[in-house]
Short mmCIF file of C-alpha atoms and ligand atoms in Angstrom, two decimals:
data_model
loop_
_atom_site.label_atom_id
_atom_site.label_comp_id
_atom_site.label_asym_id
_atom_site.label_seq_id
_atom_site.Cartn_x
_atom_site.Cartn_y
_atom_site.Cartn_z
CA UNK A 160 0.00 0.00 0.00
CA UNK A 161 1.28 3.08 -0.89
CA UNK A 162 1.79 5.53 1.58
CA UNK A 163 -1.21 8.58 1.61
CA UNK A 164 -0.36 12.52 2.22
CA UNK A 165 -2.41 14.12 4.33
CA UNK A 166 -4.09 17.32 4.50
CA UNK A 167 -2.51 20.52 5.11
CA UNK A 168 -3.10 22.03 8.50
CA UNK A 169 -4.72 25.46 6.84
CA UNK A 170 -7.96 23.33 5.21
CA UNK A 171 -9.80 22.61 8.40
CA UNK A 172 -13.36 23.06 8.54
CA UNK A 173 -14.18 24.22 12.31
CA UNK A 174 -17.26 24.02 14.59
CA UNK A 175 -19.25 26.76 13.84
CA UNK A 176 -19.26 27.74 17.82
CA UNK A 177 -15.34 28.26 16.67
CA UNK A 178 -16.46 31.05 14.50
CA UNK A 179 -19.05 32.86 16.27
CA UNK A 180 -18.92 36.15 17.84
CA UNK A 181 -18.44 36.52 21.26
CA UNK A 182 -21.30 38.60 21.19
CA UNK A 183 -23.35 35.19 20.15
CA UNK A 184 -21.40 33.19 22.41
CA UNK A 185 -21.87 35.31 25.63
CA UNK A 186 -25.60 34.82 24.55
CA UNK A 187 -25.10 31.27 24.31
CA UNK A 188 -23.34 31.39 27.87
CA UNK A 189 -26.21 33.04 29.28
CA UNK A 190 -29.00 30.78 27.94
CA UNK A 191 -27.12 27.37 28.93
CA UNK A 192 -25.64 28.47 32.32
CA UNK A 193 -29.04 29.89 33.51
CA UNK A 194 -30.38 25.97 32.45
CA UNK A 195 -27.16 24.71 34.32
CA UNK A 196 -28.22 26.71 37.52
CA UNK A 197 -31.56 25.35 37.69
CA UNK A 198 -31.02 21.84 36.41
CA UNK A 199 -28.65 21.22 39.25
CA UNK A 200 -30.39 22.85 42.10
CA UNK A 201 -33.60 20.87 41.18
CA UNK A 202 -31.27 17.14 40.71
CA UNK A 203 -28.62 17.19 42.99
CA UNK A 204 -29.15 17.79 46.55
CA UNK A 205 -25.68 19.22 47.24
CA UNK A 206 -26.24 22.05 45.21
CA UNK A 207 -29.41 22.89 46.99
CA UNK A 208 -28.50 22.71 49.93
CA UNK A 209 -25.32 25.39 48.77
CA UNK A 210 -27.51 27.50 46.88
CA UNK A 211 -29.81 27.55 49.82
CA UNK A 212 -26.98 28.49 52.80
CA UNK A 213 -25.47 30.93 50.75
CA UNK A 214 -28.95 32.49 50.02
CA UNK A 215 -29.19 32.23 46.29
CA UNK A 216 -31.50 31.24 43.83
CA UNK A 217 -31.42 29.83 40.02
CA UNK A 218 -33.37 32.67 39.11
CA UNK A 219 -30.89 35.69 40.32
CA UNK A 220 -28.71 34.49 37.10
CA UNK A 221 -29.85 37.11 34.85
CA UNK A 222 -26.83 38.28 33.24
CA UNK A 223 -23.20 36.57 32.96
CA UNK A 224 -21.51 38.77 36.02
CA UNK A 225 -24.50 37.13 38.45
CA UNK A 226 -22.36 33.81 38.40
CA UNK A 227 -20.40 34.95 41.31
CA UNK A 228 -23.21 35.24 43.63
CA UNK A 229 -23.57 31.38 43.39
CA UNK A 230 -21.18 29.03 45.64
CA UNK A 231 -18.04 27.29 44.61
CA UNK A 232 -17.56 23.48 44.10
CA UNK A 233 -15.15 21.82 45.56
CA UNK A 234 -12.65 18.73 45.18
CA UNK A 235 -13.58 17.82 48.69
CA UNK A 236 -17.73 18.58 47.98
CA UNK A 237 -16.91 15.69 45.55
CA UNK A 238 -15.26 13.44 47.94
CA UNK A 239 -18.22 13.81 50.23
CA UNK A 240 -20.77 12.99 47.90
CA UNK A 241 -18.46 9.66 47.29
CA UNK A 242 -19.28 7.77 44.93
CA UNK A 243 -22.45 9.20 43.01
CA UNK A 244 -23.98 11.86 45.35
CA UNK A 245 -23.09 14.59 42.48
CA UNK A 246 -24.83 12.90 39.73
CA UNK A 247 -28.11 14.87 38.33
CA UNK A 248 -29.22 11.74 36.43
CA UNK A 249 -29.86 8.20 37.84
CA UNK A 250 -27.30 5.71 37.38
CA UNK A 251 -29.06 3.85 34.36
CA UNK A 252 -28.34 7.20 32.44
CA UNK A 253 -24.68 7.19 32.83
CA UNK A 254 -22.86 5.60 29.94
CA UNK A 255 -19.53 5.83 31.54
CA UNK A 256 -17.99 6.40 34.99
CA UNK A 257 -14.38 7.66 35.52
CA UNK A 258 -12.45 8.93 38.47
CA UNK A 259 -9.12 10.12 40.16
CA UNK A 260 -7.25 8.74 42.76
CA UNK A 261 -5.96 11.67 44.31
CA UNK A 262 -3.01 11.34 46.46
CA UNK A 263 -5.11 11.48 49.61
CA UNK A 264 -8.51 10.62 50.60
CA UNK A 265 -11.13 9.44 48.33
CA UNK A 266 -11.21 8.83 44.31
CA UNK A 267 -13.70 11.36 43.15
CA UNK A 268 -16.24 9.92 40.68
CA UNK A 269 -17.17 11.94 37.82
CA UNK A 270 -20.04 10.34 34.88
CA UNK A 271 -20.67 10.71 31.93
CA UNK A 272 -23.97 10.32 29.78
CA UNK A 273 -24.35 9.24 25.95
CA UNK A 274 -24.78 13.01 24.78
CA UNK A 275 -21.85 14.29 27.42
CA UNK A 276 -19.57 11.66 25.56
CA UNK A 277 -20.98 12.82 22.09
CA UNK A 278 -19.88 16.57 23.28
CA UNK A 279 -16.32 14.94 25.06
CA UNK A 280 -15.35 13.59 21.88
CA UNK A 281 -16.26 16.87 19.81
CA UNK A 282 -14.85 19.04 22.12
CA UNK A 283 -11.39 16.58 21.85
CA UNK A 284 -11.62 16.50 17.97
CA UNK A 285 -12.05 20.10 18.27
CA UNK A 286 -8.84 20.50 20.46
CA UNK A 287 -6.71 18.03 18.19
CA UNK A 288 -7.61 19.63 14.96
CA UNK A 289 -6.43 23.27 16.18
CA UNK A 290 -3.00 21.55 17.08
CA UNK A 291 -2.84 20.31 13.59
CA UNK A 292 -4.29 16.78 13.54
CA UNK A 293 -6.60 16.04 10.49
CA UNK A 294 -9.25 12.78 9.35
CA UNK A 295 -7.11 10.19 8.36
CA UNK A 296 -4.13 10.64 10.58
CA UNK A 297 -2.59 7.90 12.60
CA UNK A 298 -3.06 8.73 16.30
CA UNK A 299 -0.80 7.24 18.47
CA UNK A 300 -2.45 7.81 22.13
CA UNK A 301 -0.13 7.43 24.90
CA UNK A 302 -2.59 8.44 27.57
CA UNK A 303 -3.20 5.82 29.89
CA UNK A 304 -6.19 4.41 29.66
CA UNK A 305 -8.63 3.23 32.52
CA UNK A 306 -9.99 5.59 35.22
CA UNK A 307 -7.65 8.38 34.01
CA UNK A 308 -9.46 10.20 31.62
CA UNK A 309 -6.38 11.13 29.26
CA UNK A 310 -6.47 7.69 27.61
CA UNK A 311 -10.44 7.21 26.58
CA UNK A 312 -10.99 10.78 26.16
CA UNK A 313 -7.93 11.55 23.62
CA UNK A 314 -9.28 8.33 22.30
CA UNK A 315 -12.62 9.68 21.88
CA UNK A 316 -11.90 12.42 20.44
CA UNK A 317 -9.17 11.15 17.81
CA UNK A 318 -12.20 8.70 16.50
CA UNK A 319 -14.69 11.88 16.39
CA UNK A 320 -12.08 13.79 14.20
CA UNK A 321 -11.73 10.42 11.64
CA UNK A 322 -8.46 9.57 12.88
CA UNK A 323 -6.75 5.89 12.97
CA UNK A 324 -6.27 5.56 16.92
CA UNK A 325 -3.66 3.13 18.13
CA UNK A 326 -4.61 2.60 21.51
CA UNK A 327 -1.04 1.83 22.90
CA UNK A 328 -2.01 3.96 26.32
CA UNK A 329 0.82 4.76 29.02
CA UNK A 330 3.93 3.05 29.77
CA UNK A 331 5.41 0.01 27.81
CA UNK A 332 7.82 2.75 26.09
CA UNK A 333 10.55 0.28 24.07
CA UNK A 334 7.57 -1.16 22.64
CA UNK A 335 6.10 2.48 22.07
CA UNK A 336 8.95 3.30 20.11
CA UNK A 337 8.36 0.05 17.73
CA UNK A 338 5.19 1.32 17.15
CA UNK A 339 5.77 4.11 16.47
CA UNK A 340 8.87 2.99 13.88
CA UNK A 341 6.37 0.31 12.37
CA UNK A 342 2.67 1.84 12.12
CA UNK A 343 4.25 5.04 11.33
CA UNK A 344 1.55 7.79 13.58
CA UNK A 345 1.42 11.36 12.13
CA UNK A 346 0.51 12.37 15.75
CA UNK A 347 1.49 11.50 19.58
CA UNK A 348 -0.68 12.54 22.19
CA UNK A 349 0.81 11.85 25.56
CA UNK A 350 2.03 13.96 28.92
CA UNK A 351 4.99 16.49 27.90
CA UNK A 352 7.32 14.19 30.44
CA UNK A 353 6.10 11.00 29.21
CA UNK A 354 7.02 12.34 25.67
CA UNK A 355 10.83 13.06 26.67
CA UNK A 356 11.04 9.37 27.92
CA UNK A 357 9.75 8.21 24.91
CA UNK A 358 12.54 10.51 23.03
CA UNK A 359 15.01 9.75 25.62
CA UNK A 360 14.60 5.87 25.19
CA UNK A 361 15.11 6.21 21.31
CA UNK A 362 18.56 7.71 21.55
CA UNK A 363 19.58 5.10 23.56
CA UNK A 364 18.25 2.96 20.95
CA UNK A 365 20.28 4.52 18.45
CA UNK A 366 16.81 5.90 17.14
CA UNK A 367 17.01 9.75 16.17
CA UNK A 368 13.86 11.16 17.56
CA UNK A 369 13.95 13.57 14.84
CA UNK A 370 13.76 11.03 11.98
CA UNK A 371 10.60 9.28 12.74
CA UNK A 372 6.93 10.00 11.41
CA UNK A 373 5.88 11.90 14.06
CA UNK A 374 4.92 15.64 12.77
CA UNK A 375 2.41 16.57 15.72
CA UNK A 376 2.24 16.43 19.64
CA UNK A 377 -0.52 17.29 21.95
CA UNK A 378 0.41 17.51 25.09
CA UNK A 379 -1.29 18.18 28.59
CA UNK A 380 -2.05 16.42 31.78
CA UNK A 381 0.81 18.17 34.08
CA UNK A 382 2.31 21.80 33.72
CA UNK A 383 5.10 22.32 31.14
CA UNK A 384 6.66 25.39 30.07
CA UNK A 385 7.55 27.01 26.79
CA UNK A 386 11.40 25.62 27.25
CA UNK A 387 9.88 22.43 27.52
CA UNK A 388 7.82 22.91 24.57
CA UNK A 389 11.14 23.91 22.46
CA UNK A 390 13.28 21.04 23.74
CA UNK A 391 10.40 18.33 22.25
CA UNK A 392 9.75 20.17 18.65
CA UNK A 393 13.26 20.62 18.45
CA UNK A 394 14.68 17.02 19.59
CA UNK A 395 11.56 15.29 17.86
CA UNK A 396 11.48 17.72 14.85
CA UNK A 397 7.08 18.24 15.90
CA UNK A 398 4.80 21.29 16.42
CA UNK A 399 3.58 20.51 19.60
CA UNK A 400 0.47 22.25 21.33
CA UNK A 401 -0.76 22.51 25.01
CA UNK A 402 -3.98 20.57 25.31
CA UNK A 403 -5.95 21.48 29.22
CA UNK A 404 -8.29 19.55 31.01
CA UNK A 405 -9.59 18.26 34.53
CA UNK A 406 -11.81 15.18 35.05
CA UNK A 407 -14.44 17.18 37.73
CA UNK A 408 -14.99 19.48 34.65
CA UNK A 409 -14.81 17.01 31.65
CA UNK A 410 -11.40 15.60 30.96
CA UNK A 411 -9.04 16.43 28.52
CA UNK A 412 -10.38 18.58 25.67
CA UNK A 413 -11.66 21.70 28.15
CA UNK A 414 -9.00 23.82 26.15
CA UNK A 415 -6.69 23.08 23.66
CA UNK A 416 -4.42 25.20 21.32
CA UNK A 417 -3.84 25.88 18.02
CA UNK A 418 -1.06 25.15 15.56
CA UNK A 419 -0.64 28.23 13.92
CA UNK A 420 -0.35 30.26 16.89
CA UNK A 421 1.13 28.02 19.63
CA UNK A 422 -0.16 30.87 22.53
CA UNK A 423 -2.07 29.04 24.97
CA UNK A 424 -4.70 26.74 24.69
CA UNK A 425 -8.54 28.54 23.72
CA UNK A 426 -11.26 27.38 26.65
CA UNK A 427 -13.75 26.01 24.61
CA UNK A 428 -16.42 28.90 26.12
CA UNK A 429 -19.70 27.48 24.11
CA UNK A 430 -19.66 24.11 27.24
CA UNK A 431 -17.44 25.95 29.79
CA UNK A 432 -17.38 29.30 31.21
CA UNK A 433 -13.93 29.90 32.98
CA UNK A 434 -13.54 32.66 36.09
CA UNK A 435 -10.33 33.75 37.48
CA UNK A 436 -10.66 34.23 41.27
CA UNK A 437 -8.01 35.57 44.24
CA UNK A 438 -6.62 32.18 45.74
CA UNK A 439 -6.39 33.86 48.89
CA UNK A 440 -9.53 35.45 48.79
CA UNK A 441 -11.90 33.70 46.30
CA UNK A 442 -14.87 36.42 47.10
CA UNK A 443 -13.22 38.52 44.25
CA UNK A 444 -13.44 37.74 40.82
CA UNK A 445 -10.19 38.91 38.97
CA UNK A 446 -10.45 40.80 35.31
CA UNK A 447 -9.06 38.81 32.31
CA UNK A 448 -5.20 39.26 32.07
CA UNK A 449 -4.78 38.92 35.96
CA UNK A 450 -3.20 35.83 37.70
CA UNK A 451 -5.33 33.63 39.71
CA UNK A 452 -7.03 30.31 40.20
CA UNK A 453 -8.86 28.87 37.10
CA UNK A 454 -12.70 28.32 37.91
CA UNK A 455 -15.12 26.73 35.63
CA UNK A 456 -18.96 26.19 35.08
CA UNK A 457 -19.99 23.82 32.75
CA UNK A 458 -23.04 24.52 30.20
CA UNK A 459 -23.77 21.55 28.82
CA UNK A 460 -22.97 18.59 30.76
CA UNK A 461 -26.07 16.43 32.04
CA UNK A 462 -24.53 13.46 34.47
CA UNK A 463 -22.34 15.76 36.28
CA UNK A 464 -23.06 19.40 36.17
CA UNK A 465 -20.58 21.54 37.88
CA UNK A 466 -20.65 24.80 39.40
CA UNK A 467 -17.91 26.97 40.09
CA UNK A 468 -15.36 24.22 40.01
CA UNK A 469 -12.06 25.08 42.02
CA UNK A 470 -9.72 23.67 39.78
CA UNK A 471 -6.35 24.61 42.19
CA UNK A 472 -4.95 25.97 38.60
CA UNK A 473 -3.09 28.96 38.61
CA UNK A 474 -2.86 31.15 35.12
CA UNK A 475 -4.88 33.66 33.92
CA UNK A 476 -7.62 34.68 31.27
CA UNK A 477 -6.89 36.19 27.86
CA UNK A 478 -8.30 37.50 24.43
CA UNK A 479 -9.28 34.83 22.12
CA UNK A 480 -6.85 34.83 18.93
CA UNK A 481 -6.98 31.79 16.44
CA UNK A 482 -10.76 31.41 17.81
CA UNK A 483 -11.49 34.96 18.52
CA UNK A 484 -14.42 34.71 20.84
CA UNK A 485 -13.08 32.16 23.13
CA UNK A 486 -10.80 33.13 25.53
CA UNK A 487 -7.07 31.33 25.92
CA UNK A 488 -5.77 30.80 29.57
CA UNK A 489 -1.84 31.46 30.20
CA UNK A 490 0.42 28.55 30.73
CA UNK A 491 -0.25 27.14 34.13
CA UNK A 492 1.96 28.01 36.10
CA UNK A 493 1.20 25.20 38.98
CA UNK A 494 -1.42 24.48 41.00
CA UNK A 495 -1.87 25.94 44.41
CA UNK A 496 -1.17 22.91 46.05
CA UNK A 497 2.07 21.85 44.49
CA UNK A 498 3.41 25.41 45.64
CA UNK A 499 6.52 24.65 47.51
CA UNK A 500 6.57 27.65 50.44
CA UNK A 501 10.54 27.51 51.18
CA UNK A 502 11.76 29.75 54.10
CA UNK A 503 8.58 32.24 52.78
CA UNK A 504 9.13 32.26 48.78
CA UNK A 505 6.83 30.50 46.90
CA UNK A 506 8.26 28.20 44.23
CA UNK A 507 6.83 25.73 41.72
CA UNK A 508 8.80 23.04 39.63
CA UNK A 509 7.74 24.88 36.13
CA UNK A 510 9.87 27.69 37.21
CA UNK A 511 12.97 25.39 37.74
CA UNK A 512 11.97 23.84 34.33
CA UNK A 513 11.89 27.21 33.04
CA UNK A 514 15.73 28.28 33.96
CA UNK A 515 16.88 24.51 33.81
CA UNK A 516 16.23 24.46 30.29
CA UNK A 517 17.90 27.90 29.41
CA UNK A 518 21.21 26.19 30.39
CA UNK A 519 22.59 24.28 27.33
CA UNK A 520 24.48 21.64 29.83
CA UNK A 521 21.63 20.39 31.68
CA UNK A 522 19.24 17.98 30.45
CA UNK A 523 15.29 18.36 31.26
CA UNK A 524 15.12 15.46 33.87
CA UNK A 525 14.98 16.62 37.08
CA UNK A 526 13.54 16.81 40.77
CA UNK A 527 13.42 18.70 43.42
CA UNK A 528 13.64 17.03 47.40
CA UNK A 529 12.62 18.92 49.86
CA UNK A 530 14.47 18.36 53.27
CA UNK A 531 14.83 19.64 57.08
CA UNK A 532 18.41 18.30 58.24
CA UNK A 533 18.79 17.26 61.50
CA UNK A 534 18.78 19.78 64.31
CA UNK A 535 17.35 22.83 62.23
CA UNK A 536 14.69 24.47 61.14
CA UNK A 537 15.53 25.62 58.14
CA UNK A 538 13.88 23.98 54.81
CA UNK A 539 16.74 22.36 52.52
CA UNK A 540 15.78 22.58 48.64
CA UNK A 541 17.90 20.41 46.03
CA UNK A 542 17.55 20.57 42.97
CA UNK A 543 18.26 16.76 41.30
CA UNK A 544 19.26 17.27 37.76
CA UNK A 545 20.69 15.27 34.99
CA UNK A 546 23.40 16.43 32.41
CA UNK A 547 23.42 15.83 29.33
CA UNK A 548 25.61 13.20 27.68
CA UNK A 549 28.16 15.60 25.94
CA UNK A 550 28.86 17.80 28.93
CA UNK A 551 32.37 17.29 30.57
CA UNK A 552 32.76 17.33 34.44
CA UNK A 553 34.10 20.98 34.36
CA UNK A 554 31.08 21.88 32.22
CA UNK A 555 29.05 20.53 34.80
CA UNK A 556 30.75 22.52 37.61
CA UNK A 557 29.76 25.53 35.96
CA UNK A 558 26.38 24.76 34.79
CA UNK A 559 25.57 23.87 38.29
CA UNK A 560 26.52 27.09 39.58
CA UNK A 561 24.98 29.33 37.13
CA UNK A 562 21.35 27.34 37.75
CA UNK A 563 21.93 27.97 41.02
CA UNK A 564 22.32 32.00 41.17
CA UNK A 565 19.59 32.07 38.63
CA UNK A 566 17.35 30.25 40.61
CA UNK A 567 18.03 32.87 43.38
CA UNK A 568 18.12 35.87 40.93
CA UNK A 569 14.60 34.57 39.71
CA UNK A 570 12.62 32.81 42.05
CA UNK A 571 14.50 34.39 45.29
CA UNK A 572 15.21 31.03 46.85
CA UNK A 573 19.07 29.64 47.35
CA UNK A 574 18.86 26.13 47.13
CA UNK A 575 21.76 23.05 46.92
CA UNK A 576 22.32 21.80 43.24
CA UNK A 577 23.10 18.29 42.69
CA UNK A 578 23.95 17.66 38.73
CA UNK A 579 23.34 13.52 38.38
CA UNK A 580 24.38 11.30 35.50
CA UNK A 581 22.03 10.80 32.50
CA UNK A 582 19.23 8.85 33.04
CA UNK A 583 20.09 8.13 37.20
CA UNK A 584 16.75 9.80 37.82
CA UNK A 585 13.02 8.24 37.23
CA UNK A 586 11.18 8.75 33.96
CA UNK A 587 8.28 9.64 33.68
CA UNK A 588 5.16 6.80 32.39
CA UNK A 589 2.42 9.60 33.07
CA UNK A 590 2.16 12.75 35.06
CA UNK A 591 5.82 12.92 36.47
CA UNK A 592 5.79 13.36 40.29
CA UNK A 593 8.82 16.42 40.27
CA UNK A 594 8.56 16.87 44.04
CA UNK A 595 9.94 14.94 46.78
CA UNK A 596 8.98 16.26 50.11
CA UNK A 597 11.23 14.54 52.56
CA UNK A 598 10.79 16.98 55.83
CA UNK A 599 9.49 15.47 59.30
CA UNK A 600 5.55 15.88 59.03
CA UNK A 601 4.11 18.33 61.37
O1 DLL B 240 -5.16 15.31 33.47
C1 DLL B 240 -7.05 15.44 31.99
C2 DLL B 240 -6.13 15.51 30.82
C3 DLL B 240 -5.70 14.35 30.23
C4 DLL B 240 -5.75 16.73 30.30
C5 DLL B 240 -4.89 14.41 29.12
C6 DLL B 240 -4.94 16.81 29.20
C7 DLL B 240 -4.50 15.64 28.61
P1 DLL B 240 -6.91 15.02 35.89
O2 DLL B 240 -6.18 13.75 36.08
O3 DLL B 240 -8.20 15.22 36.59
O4 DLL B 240 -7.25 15.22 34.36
O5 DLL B 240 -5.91 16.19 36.25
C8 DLL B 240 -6.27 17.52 36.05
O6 DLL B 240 -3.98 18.16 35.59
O7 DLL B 240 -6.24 20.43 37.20
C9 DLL B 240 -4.07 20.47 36.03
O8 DLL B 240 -3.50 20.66 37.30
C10 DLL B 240 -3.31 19.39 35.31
N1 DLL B 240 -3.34 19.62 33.85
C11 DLL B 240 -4.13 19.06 32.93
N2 DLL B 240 -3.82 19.54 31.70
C12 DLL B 240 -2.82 20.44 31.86
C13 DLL B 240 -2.07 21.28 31.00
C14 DLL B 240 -6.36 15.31 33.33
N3 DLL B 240 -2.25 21.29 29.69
C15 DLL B 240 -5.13 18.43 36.41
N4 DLL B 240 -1.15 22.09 31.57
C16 DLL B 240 -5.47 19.87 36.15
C17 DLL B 240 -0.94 22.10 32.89
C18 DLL B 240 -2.53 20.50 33.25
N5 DLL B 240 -1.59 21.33 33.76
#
C-alpha cells in the first residue's frame, strides 16, 4: 500500500461555535448556564442545599456577572458525595464512569452520559484539529487508559475527528517506540514528560527522535513550560500544542491550542465558562489578564453538572486569537497545592523547568527534594538534575553554579544543586511526580 499525504493544516473546517462572535457566544453562555443553575439545584441535593446556605436562587442568574453570587464546588464537595452523590441523572443514564485517585482521601467519581460523551469527543476532535491533527491521521495515544481520563478521552476524540487511533495507552515505552517505527503515527498525544522518555529511550536505541513520522504532539495532563515545549519540537522535529483539562470538569479537551499560533490553549467557552478568582480570597473575581485560580462552570454537561469548580490551577484569562471569541488561559503556572513555600518564597517546579532548560548543559530530567536536616529548622531545597551526555565534568561545575544564582536571581530562593548522571533519575510513564517532600511531618 502506498503511503497517503495528508491534508494541510490550513484546510480545516471548524465548529461553527469556533467562528461565532463573542457577542453570540456570551448569549449562548447566558441561555445554557441559567439551564445549568436550575437543572442542578432541582437534581442534585448538594447544590441545593449550597444555593440555599449561601442564600441564592437559580433565578438571580440574569446576566453573565451574576455567576459569582452562586457558591463554589469543591474537590472535597466531591469526595463527600463519594461515589455518586453529584450525579443529576440516575445511574441507568450514565454511559460511563471515571475517576481520580488523588493522592489522599477518596477517588472522586465523575459520569458521563451518551450526549456528554458525544460533546467529550467533539470538544477533543475540536482541540486536536487546532494543534494540527486532520481525518485520516494515525493517532498514536499514549494516555493511559482506565480511570484516568487522558487515555479514553484523547481516544474519543481522535475517533470523532476520523483519525486511525492506536490505543497503545501509558507506559510500555521500548515497545512504544516500535510502534511508532512500524505503524508510522502522524501524531502523539501523551504527557509532555512521558514524551521526553519516549525521546530519551530512542537515543539510547540509536533511534534519532527527529527522523521518525511523528509531525504533531498534543500535550497536557501536568504543567510544562515554553522551554519544555522547544526542547520536544526541536529534539523530535514536531509542532507541539498545550492541550488542558480536569476530570471534575470534563477531561481532557476543556481547552486546547492551536497550531498556527502556539499561545495558549482557547477554553472552549460554548460548554465551559472559565472565572479567574483571588486564591487567597476567592470572594473577588479577577479581570481577564490577571493571575489567579482557574474556575469553571460547565453549560452543557447532564450526568455531572458543575458549578464553580475550584480547579487549584493557577494562570490567567486572555483574548481569544486563532478562535477569537473564546478566551485562551496562560500557561499554568502550577497548582496551588504543588506550591513549595521555602523559608517564605513560593516556588513551583515549572519555574525550575523554566531556567533549567535555558542552560545548554543540563538535560530536562529533574527533581526537586525537599528536606529539614537534623537539628534545624531551616527547609533544605535540592535541585536533582541530569546532564546531558556531551557535557564534561568541568562543564558541569559551571552549569551547576549558574542554575543555582539564577534560581536565586529569579525565584528568590538559594537552594543546593546536585547535577546527576544521564538517566540516574526516574522517567516519567504519566504525570511525572517532580517533588519529593522529605521533611518530618508536622
Ligand atoms: O489530566 C485530563 C487531561 C488528560 C488533560 C490528558 C490533558 C490531557 P486530571 O487527572 O483530573 O485530568 O488532572 C487535572 O492536571 O487540574 C491540572 O493541574 C493538570 N493539567 C491538565 N492539563 C494540563 C495542561 C487530566 N495542559 C489536572 N497544563 C489539572 C498544565 C494541566 N496542567
Amino acid at each position: 500500500m502506498t503511503q497517503e499525504t495528508v491534508a494541510p493544516t490550513s484546510d480545516a473546517v471548524l465548529d461553527r461555535e469556533e467562528t461565532i462572535s463573542r457577542d453570540e457566544l456570551e448569549a449562548l453562555q447566558l441561555s445554557r448556564l441559567q439551564h445549568t443553575v436550575a437543572y442542578a439545584y432541582d437534581r442534585v441535593p448538594l447544590y441545593k442545599r449550597k444555593f440555599d446556605e449561601h442564600g441564592v436562587h437559580p433565578t438571580d442568574l440574569r446576566e453573565l456577572s451574576d455567576l459569582g453570587k452562586f457558591p463554589f464546588t469543591t474537590k472535597e464537595d466531591l469526595r463527600l458525595e463519594y461515589p455518586f452523590g453529584m450525579f443529576a441523572v440516575p445511574q441507568h443514564e450514565v454511559a460511563r464512569i471515571h475517576a481520580s485517585s488523588g493522592t489522599t482521601g477518596r477517588a472522586t467519581v465523575v459520569g458521563y452520559t451518551k450526549k456528554d460523551l458525544a460533546d467529550w469527543a467533539k470538544l477533543v476532535a475540536r482541540s486536536l484539529r487546532a494543534s494540527g491533527v486532520r481525518p485520516g491521521m494515525k493517532v498514536h495515544n499514549a494516555y493511559g487508559y482506565g480511570l484516568f481520563t487522558g487515555g479514553l478521552g484523547a481516544h474519543g476524540g481522535a475517533e470523532a475527528l476520523g483519525c486511525t487511533v492506536i490505543p497503545i495507552s501509558g507506559g510500555q515505552t521500548e515497545r512504544q517506540i516500535t510502534l511508532i517505527q512500524d505503524f508510522k503515527p502522524d501524531a502523539i498525544l501523551a504527557t509532555p514528560t512521558y514524551l521526553l522518555t519516549i525521546a530519551d529511550a530512542m537515543m539510547k536505541q540509536g533511534i534519532d527522535p527527529a527522523s521518525t513520522s511523528l509531525k504533531y504532539a498534543v500535550l497536557g495532563a501536568e504543567p510544562w513550560t515554553e522551554e519544555m515545549r522547544h526542547e520536544l519540537e526541536v529534539t523530535m522535529n514536531i509542532k507541539a500544542c498545550d492541550i488542558y483539562g480536569l476530570s471534575e470538569v470534563m477531561g481532557p479537551g476543556v481547552a486546547g491550542e492551536a497550531v498556527e499560533t502556539q499561545d495558549g490553549s482557547h477554553i472552549w467557552e460554548d460548554h465551559f465558562r472559565p472565572e479567574i478568582i483571588d486564591a487567597f480570597d476567592p470572594s473577588v473575581v479577577l479581570d481577564d489578564g490577571a493571575h489567579g485560580e482557574l474556575v469553571f462552570t460547565s453549560l452543557t454537561k447532564e450526568a455531572l453538572p458543575i458549578i464553580r469548580y475550584r480547579t487549584k490551577d493557577l494562570t490567567r484569562l486572555l483574548p481569544g486569537t486563532a478562535r477569537p471569541a473564546h478566551r485562551r488561559m496562560g500557561r499554568i503556572t502550577g497548582r496551588s497545592d504543588d506550591m513549595i513555600i521555602l523559608r517564605g518564597v513560593n516556588l513551583f517546579p515549572s519555574q525550575i523547568e523554566e531556567i533549567a532548560l535555558r542552560i545548554p548543559e543540563l538535560s530536562p530530567h529533574f527533581q526537586l527534594e525537599l528536606t529539614r536536616p537534623e537539628g534545624q529548622r531551616m527547609d533544605q531545597l535540592t535541585v536533582r538534575i541530569e546532564r546531558r551526555e556531551s557535557v564534561t565534568v568541568e562543564g558541569v561545575a559551571s552549569a551547576a553554579k549558574v542554575l543555582q544564582q539564577q534560581i536565586k536571581i529569579h525565584v528568590g530562593s538559594s537552594c543546593a544543586v546536585d547535577v546527576v548522571e544521564p538517566g540516574s533519575l526516574e522517567r516519567s510513564n504519566g504525570k511525572l511526580r517532580r517533588i519529593y517532600d522529605m521533611r518530618p511531618k508536622a
